mmCIF file of C-alpha atoms in Angstrom:
data_model
loop_
_atom_site.group_PDB
_atom_site.id
_atom_site.type_symbol
_atom_site.label_atom_id
_atom_site.label_comp_id
_atom_site.label_asym_id
_atom_site.label_seq_id
_atom_site.Cartn_x
_atom_site.Cartn_y
_atom_site.Cartn_z
ATOM 1 C CA MET A 1 44.464 -4.929 69.227
ATOM 2 C CA SER A 2 41.957 -2.897 67.347
ATOM 3 C CA GLY A 3 44.198 -2.321 64.357
ATOM 4 C CA ARG A 4 43.983 -4.311 61.169
ATOM 5 C CA LYS A 5 46.814 -5.621 59.189
ATOM 6 C CA ARG A 6 47.864 -3.190 56.510
ATOM 7 C CA GLY A 7 46.212 -3.896 53.271
ATOM 8 C CA GLU A 8 43.597 -6.260 54.683
ATOM 9 C CA GLY A 9 40.594 -3.931 54.062
ATOM 10 C CA SER A 10 41.602 -2.984 50.535
ATOM 11 C CA MET A 11 41.953 -6.563 49.385
ATOM 12 C CA SER A 12 38.602 -7.702 50.744
ATOM 13 C CA GLY A 13 36.713 -4.708 49.259
ATOM 14 C CA SER A 14 37.838 -5.210 45.663
ATOM 15 C CA SER A 15 36.370 -7.906 43.358
ATOM 16 C CA ARG A 16 38.077 -7.011 40.038
ATOM 17 C CA THR A 17 40.376 -9.543 38.418
ATOM 18 C CA VAL A 18 43.200 -9.179 35.996
ATOM 19 C CA ALA A 19 40.910 -10.312 33.160
ATOM 20 C CA ASP A 20 38.513 -7.447 33.936
ATOM 21 C CA GLU A 21 41.236 -4.931 33.421
ATOM 22 C CA GLN A 22 41.973 -6.152 29.852
ATOM 23 C CA PRO A 23 40.550 -3.907 27.080
ATOM 24 C CA VAL A 24 37.679 -5.373 24.981
ATOM 25 C CA ARG A 25 38.786 -6.241 21.451
ATOM 26 C CA ARG A 26 36.262 -5.789 18.609
ATOM 27 C CA ARG A 27 36.217 -8.260 15.763
ATOM 28 C CA ARG A 28 37.178 -6.738 12.473
ATOM 29 C CA ILE A 29 35.655 -7.890 9.175
ATOM 30 C CA PRO A 30 38.452 -9.181 6.954
ATOM 31 C CA LEU A 31 39.366 -6.819 4.141
ATOM 32 C CA VAL A 32 38.731 -9.554 1.557
ATOM 33 C CA ALA A 33 35.146 -9.946 2.787
ATOM 34 C CA VAL A 34 34.572 -6.194 2.570
ATOM 35 C CA ILE A 35 35.839 -6.131 -1.009
ATOM 36 C CA ALA A 36 33.700 -9.139 -1.927
ATOM 37 C CA LEU A 37 30.545 -7.583 -0.479
ATOM 38 C CA THR A 38 31.241 -4.335 -2.305
ATOM 39 C CA LEU A 39 31.704 -6.163 -5.598
ATOM 40 C CA LEU A 40 28.496 -8.130 -5.094
ATOM 41 C CA ALA A 41 26.582 -4.932 -4.412
ATOM 42 C CA CYS A 42 27.993 -3.358 -7.570
ATOM 43 C CA VAL A 43 27.133 -6.435 -9.637
ATOM 44 C CA ALA A 44 23.578 -6.497 -8.258
ATOM 45 C CA ALA A 45 23.122 -2.820 -9.067
ATOM 46 C CA THR A 46 24.500 -3.333 -12.577
ATOM 47 C CA VAL A 47 22.213 -6.314 -13.198
ATOM 48 C CA GLY A 48 19.249 -4.270 -12.051
ATOM 49 C CA VAL A 49 20.110 -1.427 -14.407
ATOM 50 C CA VAL A 50 20.686 -3.796 -17.339
ATOM 51 C CA SER A 51 17.424 -5.631 -16.605
ATOM 52 C CA CYS A 52 15.471 -2.384 -16.557
ATOM 53 C CA ALA A 53 17.134 -1.283 -19.792
ATOM 54 C CA ALA A 54 16.378 -4.655 -21.418
ATOM 55 C CA ASP A 55 12.733 -4.467 -20.351
ATOM 56 C CA HIS A 56 12.523 -0.946 -21.776
ATOM 57 C CA VAL A 57 14.064 -2.033 -25.092
ATOM 58 C CA SER A 58 11.770 -5.070 -25.253
ATOM 59 C CA SER A 59 8.754 -2.851 -24.609
ATOM 60 C CA ASP A 60 9.862 -0.448 -27.345
ATOM 61 C CA LEU A 61 10.330 -3.312 -29.817
ATOM 62 C CA THR A 62 6.868 -4.664 -28.973
ATOM 63 C CA ASP A 63 5.337 -1.244 -29.566
ATOM 64 C CA GLN A 64 7.169 -0.963 -32.884
ATOM 65 C CA GLU A 65 6.012 -4.452 -33.863
ATOM 66 C CA MET A 66 2.421 -3.498 -33.114
ATOM 67 C CA THR A 67 2.504 -0.276 -35.135
ATOM 68 C CA CYS A 68 4.973 -0.963 -37.940
ATOM 69 C CA CYS A 69 4.275 -1.821 -41.537
ATOM 70 C CA TRP A 70 0.469 -1.916 -41.592
ATOM 71 C CA GLU A 71 -1.156 -0.768 -44.836
ATOM 72 C CA ASP A 72 -3.975 1.771 -44.529
ATOM 73 C CA GLY A 73 -5.958 0.676 -47.591
ATOM 74 C CA ALA A 74 -6.619 -2.875 -46.396
ATOM 75 C CA THR A 75 -10.367 -2.635 -45.807
ATOM 76 C CA PRO A 76 -12.520 -5.662 -44.891
ATOM 77 C CA ALA A 77 -14.036 -5.632 -48.408
ATOM 78 C CA TRP A 78 -10.607 -5.624 -50.064
ATOM 79 C CA MET A 79 -9.236 -8.298 -47.725
ATOM 80 C CA SER A 80 -12.207 -10.603 -48.275
ATOM 81 C CA VAL A 81 -11.485 -10.494 -52.023
ATOM 82 C CA GLN A 82 -7.789 -11.245 -51.529
ATOM 83 C CA LEU A 83 -8.541 -14.236 -49.309
ATOM 84 C CA GLY A 84 -11.572 -15.494 -51.200
ATOM 85 C CA ILE A 85 -13.697 -15.224 -48.070
ATOM 86 C CA ARG A 86 -17.309 -14.298 -48.712
ATOM 87 C CA VAL A 87 -18.554 -12.401 -45.677
ATOM 88 C CA PRO A 88 -22.238 -13.082 -44.924
ATOM 89 C CA GLU A 89 -24.590 -10.148 -45.320
ATOM 90 C CA GLY A 90 -25.697 -10.410 -41.715
ATOM 91 C CA ALA A 91 -22.163 -9.923 -40.384
ATOM 92 C CA SER A 92 -21.281 -6.875 -38.306
ATOM 93 C CA ASP A 93 -18.192 -5.240 -36.804
ATOM 94 C CA HIS A 94 -16.010 -5.903 -39.857
ATOM 95 C CA ARG A 95 -12.280 -5.414 -39.236
ATOM 96 C CA ALA A 96 -9.226 -6.052 -41.419
ATOM 97 C CA GLY A 97 -5.490 -5.453 -41.553
ATOM 98 C CA TYR A 98 -2.586 -6.079 -43.884
ATOM 99 C CA LYS A 99 0.963 -6.172 -42.577
ATOM 100 C CA VAL A 100 4.093 -6.139 -44.731
ATOM 101 C CA GLY A 101 6.840 -8.480 -43.534
ATOM 102 C CA GLN A 102 10.413 -9.257 -44.521
ATOM 103 C CA ARG A 103 9.675 -12.780 -45.768
ATOM 104 C CA TYR A 104 5.929 -12.644 -46.344
ATOM 105 C CA ASP A 105 2.922 -10.454 -45.659
ATOM 106 C CA THR A 106 -0.040 -11.276 -43.449
ATOM 107 C CA GLY A 107 -3.715 -10.522 -43.914
ATOM 108 C CA LEU A 108 -6.267 -10.346 -41.093
ATOM 109 C CA LEU A 109 -10.045 -10.369 -41.370
ATOM 110 C CA SER A 110 -12.667 -10.484 -38.627
ATOM 111 C CA PHE A 111 -16.435 -10.079 -38.324
ATOM 112 C CA VAL A 112 -19.282 -10.960 -35.978
ATOM 113 C CA LEU A 113 -22.284 -13.218 -36.593
ATOM 114 C CA PRO A 114 -25.122 -14.616 -34.511
ATOM 115 C CA SER A 115 -23.836 -17.947 -33.222
ATOM 116 C CA GLU A 116 -26.297 -20.051 -35.247
ATOM 117 C CA GLU A 117 -25.305 -18.247 -38.438
ATOM 118 C CA ALA A 118 -21.634 -18.601 -37.554
ATOM 119 C CA GLU A 119 -22.114 -22.350 -37.120
ATOM 120 C CA THR A 120 -23.748 -22.561 -40.536
ATOM 121 C CA TYR A 121 -21.070 -20.372 -42.116
ATOM 122 C CA THR A 122 -18.081 -22.341 -40.780
ATOM 123 C CA GLY A 123 -19.875 -25.577 -41.693
ATOM 124 C CA ARG A 124 -20.095 -24.409 -45.324
ATOM 125 C CA LEU A 125 -16.421 -23.359 -45.278
ATOM 126 C CA ILE A 126 -14.762 -26.498 -43.919
ATOM 127 C CA GLU A 127 -14.982 -29.967 -45.461
ATOM 128 C CA LYS A 128 -17.940 -32.191 -44.670
ATOM 129 C CA ASP A 129 -17.420 -34.294 -41.519
ATOM 130 C CA THR A 130 -14.533 -32.034 -40.477
ATOM 131 C CA VAL A 131 -14.731 -30.787 -36.874
ATOM 132 C CA MET A 132 -13.147 -27.575 -35.677
ATOM 133 C CA THR A 133 -11.059 -28.298 -32.576
ATOM 134 C CA GLU A 134 -11.005 -26.564 -29.212
ATOM 135 C CA ASN A 135 -7.963 -24.613 -28.081
ATOM 136 C CA SER A 136 -6.524 -27.255 -25.750
ATOM 137 C CA HIS A 137 -3.068 -25.630 -25.664
ATOM 138 C CA PRO A 138 -3.706 -21.883 -25.428
ATOM 139 C CA LYS A 139 -0.893 -19.394 -25.723
ATOM 140 C CA GLU A 140 -0.058 -17.319 -22.658
ATOM 141 C CA GLN A 141 -1.449 -13.818 -22.271
ATOM 142 C CA GLY A 142 0.874 -11.361 -23.977
ATOM 143 C CA TYR A 143 1.428 -13.688 -26.948
ATOM 144 C CA ARG A 144 2.378 -11.649 -30.011
ATOM 145 C CA PRO A 145 2.242 -13.323 -33.433
ATOM 146 C CA ALA A 146 3.950 -11.698 -36.408
ATOM 147 C CA ALA A 147 0.691 -9.922 -37.261
ATOM 148 C CA ALA A 148 -1.427 -9.460 -34.164
ATOM 149 C CA PHE A 149 -5.174 -9.023 -34.009
ATOM 150 C CA GLY A 150 -4.341 -6.595 -31.230
ATOM 151 C CA HIS A 151 -3.722 -4.079 -34.026
ATOM 152 C CA LEU A 152 -7.460 -4.315 -34.723
ATOM 153 C CA GLY A 153 -8.330 -3.909 -31.052
ATOM 154 C CA LEU A 154 -9.061 -7.620 -30.589
ATOM 155 C CA PRO A 155 -7.601 -10.339 -28.349
ATOM 156 C CA GLU A 156 -5.357 -12.937 -29.941
ATOM 157 C CA PRO A 157 -7.579 -15.974 -30.620
ATOM 158 C CA GLU A 158 -4.719 -18.347 -29.725
ATOM 159 C CA THR A 159 -4.924 -17.123 -26.114
ATOM 160 C CA ILE A 160 -8.690 -17.752 -25.785
ATOM 161 C CA VAL A 161 -9.657 -20.947 -23.976
ATOM 162 C CA ARG A 162 -13.435 -21.105 -23.611
ATOM 163 C CA LYS A 163 -15.951 -21.236 -26.467
ATOM 164 C CA LEU A 164 -13.226 -21.164 -29.140
ATOM 165 C CA ARG A 165 -12.997 -23.493 -32.130
ATOM 166 C CA MET A 166 -10.261 -23.424 -34.740
ATOM 167 C CA THR A 167 -8.897 -25.092 -37.856
ATOM 168 C CA SER A 168 -6.610 -24.443 -40.826
ATOM 169 C CA LEU A 169 -7.742 -24.562 -44.457
ATOM 170 C CA CYS A 170 -6.090 -24.408 -47.872
ATOM 171 C CA PRO A 171 -7.844 -24.006 -51.230
ATOM 172 C CA ASP A 172 -6.257 -27.120 -52.713
ATOM 173 C CA ASP A 173 -9.011 -29.675 -53.350
ATOM 174 C CA LEU A 174 -11.321 -27.916 -50.875
ATOM 175 C CA ALA A 175 -14.748 -28.761 -52.244
ATOM 176 C CA SER A 176 -16.961 -27.258 -49.546
ATOM 177 C CA PRO A 177 -19.609 -24.719 -50.683
ATOM 178 C CA GLU A 178 -17.669 -21.698 -49.388
ATOM 179 C CA GLY A 179 -14.252 -23.345 -49.669
ATOM 180 C CA THR A 180 -14.424 -23.292 -53.469
ATOM 181 C CA TYR A 181 -13.999 -19.499 -53.325
ATOM 182 C CA LEU A 182 -10.939 -19.630 -51.043
ATOM 183 C CA GLN A 183 -7.811 -18.113 -52.612
ATOM 184 C CA ARG A 184 -5.206 -18.647 -49.888
ATOM 185 C CA CYS A 185 -4.453 -20.877 -46.911
ATOM 186 C CA ILE A 186 -6.011 -19.519 -43.737
ATOM 187 C CA ASP A 187 -6.182 -20.077 -39.997
ATOM 188 C CA LEU A 188 -9.846 -19.928 -38.991
ATOM 189 C CA PHE A 189 -11.118 -19.228 -35.468
ATOM 190 C CA ALA A 190 -14.685 -18.948 -34.176
ATOM 191 C CA HIS A 191 -15.208 -17.532 -30.685
ATOM 192 C CA GLU A 192 -18.600 -17.253 -28.989
ATOM 193 C CA PHE A 193 -17.538 -14.307 -26.835
ATOM 194 C CA THR A 194 -21.056 -13.703 -25.519
ATOM 195 C CA PRO A 195 -24.008 -16.139 -25.505
ATOM 196 C CA GLY A 196 -25.494 -16.174 -28.984
ATOM 197 C CA THR A 197 -22.772 -14.022 -30.585
ATOM 198 C CA THR A 198 -19.660 -15.343 -32.334
ATOM 199 C CA ARG A 199 -16.641 -13.557 -33.736
ATOM 200 C CA ILE A 200 -14.890 -15.038 -36.757
ATOM 201 C CA TYR A 201 -11.100 -14.547 -36.971
ATOM 202 C CA ILE A 202 -9.155 -15.256 -40.169
ATOM 203 C CA ARG A 203 -5.388 -14.957 -40.569
ATOM 204 C CA SER A 204 -3.565 -15.701 -43.826
ATOM 205 C CA THR A 205 0.001 -15.663 -45.067
ATOM 206 C CA ILE A 206 0.169 -13.561 -48.240
ATOM 207 C CA GLU A 207 2.905 -14.770 -50.576
ATOM 208 C CA PRO A 208 3.618 -13.317 -53.059
ATOM 209 C CA SER A 209 2.649 -10.010 -51.550
ATOM 210 C CA VAL A 210 -0.097 -7.754 -52.870
ATOM 211 C CA THR A 211 -0.540 -4.010 -52.614
ATOM 212 C CA PRO A 212 -3.667 -2.597 -50.983
ATOM 213 C CA PRO A 213 -5.199 0.440 -52.723
ATOM 214 C CA PRO A 214 -4.541 3.896 -51.288
ATOM 215 C CA ALA A 215 -6.655 4.615 -48.232
ATOM 216 C CA ASN A 216 -8.748 7.236 -50.061
ATOM 217 C CA GLN A 217 -9.527 4.783 -52.877
ATOM 218 C CA ALA A 218 -10.081 1.637 -50.812
ATOM 219 C CA PRO A 219 -13.495 -0.043 -51.185
#
């Protein structure tokens, strides 16, 4: 009476099923996907290396552009004669540069005047009733023209937004008091960089080219 049917206790004490006894299968990433991911990683690494190399080359070219082909004898006095720009006696911080190019050369001249004197000076240089315009479409920072004022330790006037006026002049039929002395076409900029003080920037294409005197004989 007290006995149990054989096998009764073992069946009631076990809760495992056939499904529990099956081994767990792990999903495998397809071989094609592995190859594709590897190729993408290689391409990304290659692009990164090429981009770094391109940035390095671009930086080197910019440095070469900034330092190449400038003539040592191009003093402010010599440049003012070449351009036909009479620098006022009260001007200070005179700077000049002359860069030799493949197609044409470029001359740079810059000086500082009290703002009232600068207004009078530019007014005697441009035609009567002509107004110098503001820089409504400034170039981005890092802008590098063929001959940069950065060589003279100055910002590029085309990138300046506030307190900048600019115009272009050519000697043909220019009858203004100072314009009659002008020898070449110029880009003229006037920047009041501090209240009451204005820097004049002048850039000119020199064609045909001229040869500055040796540095030890420059005026």
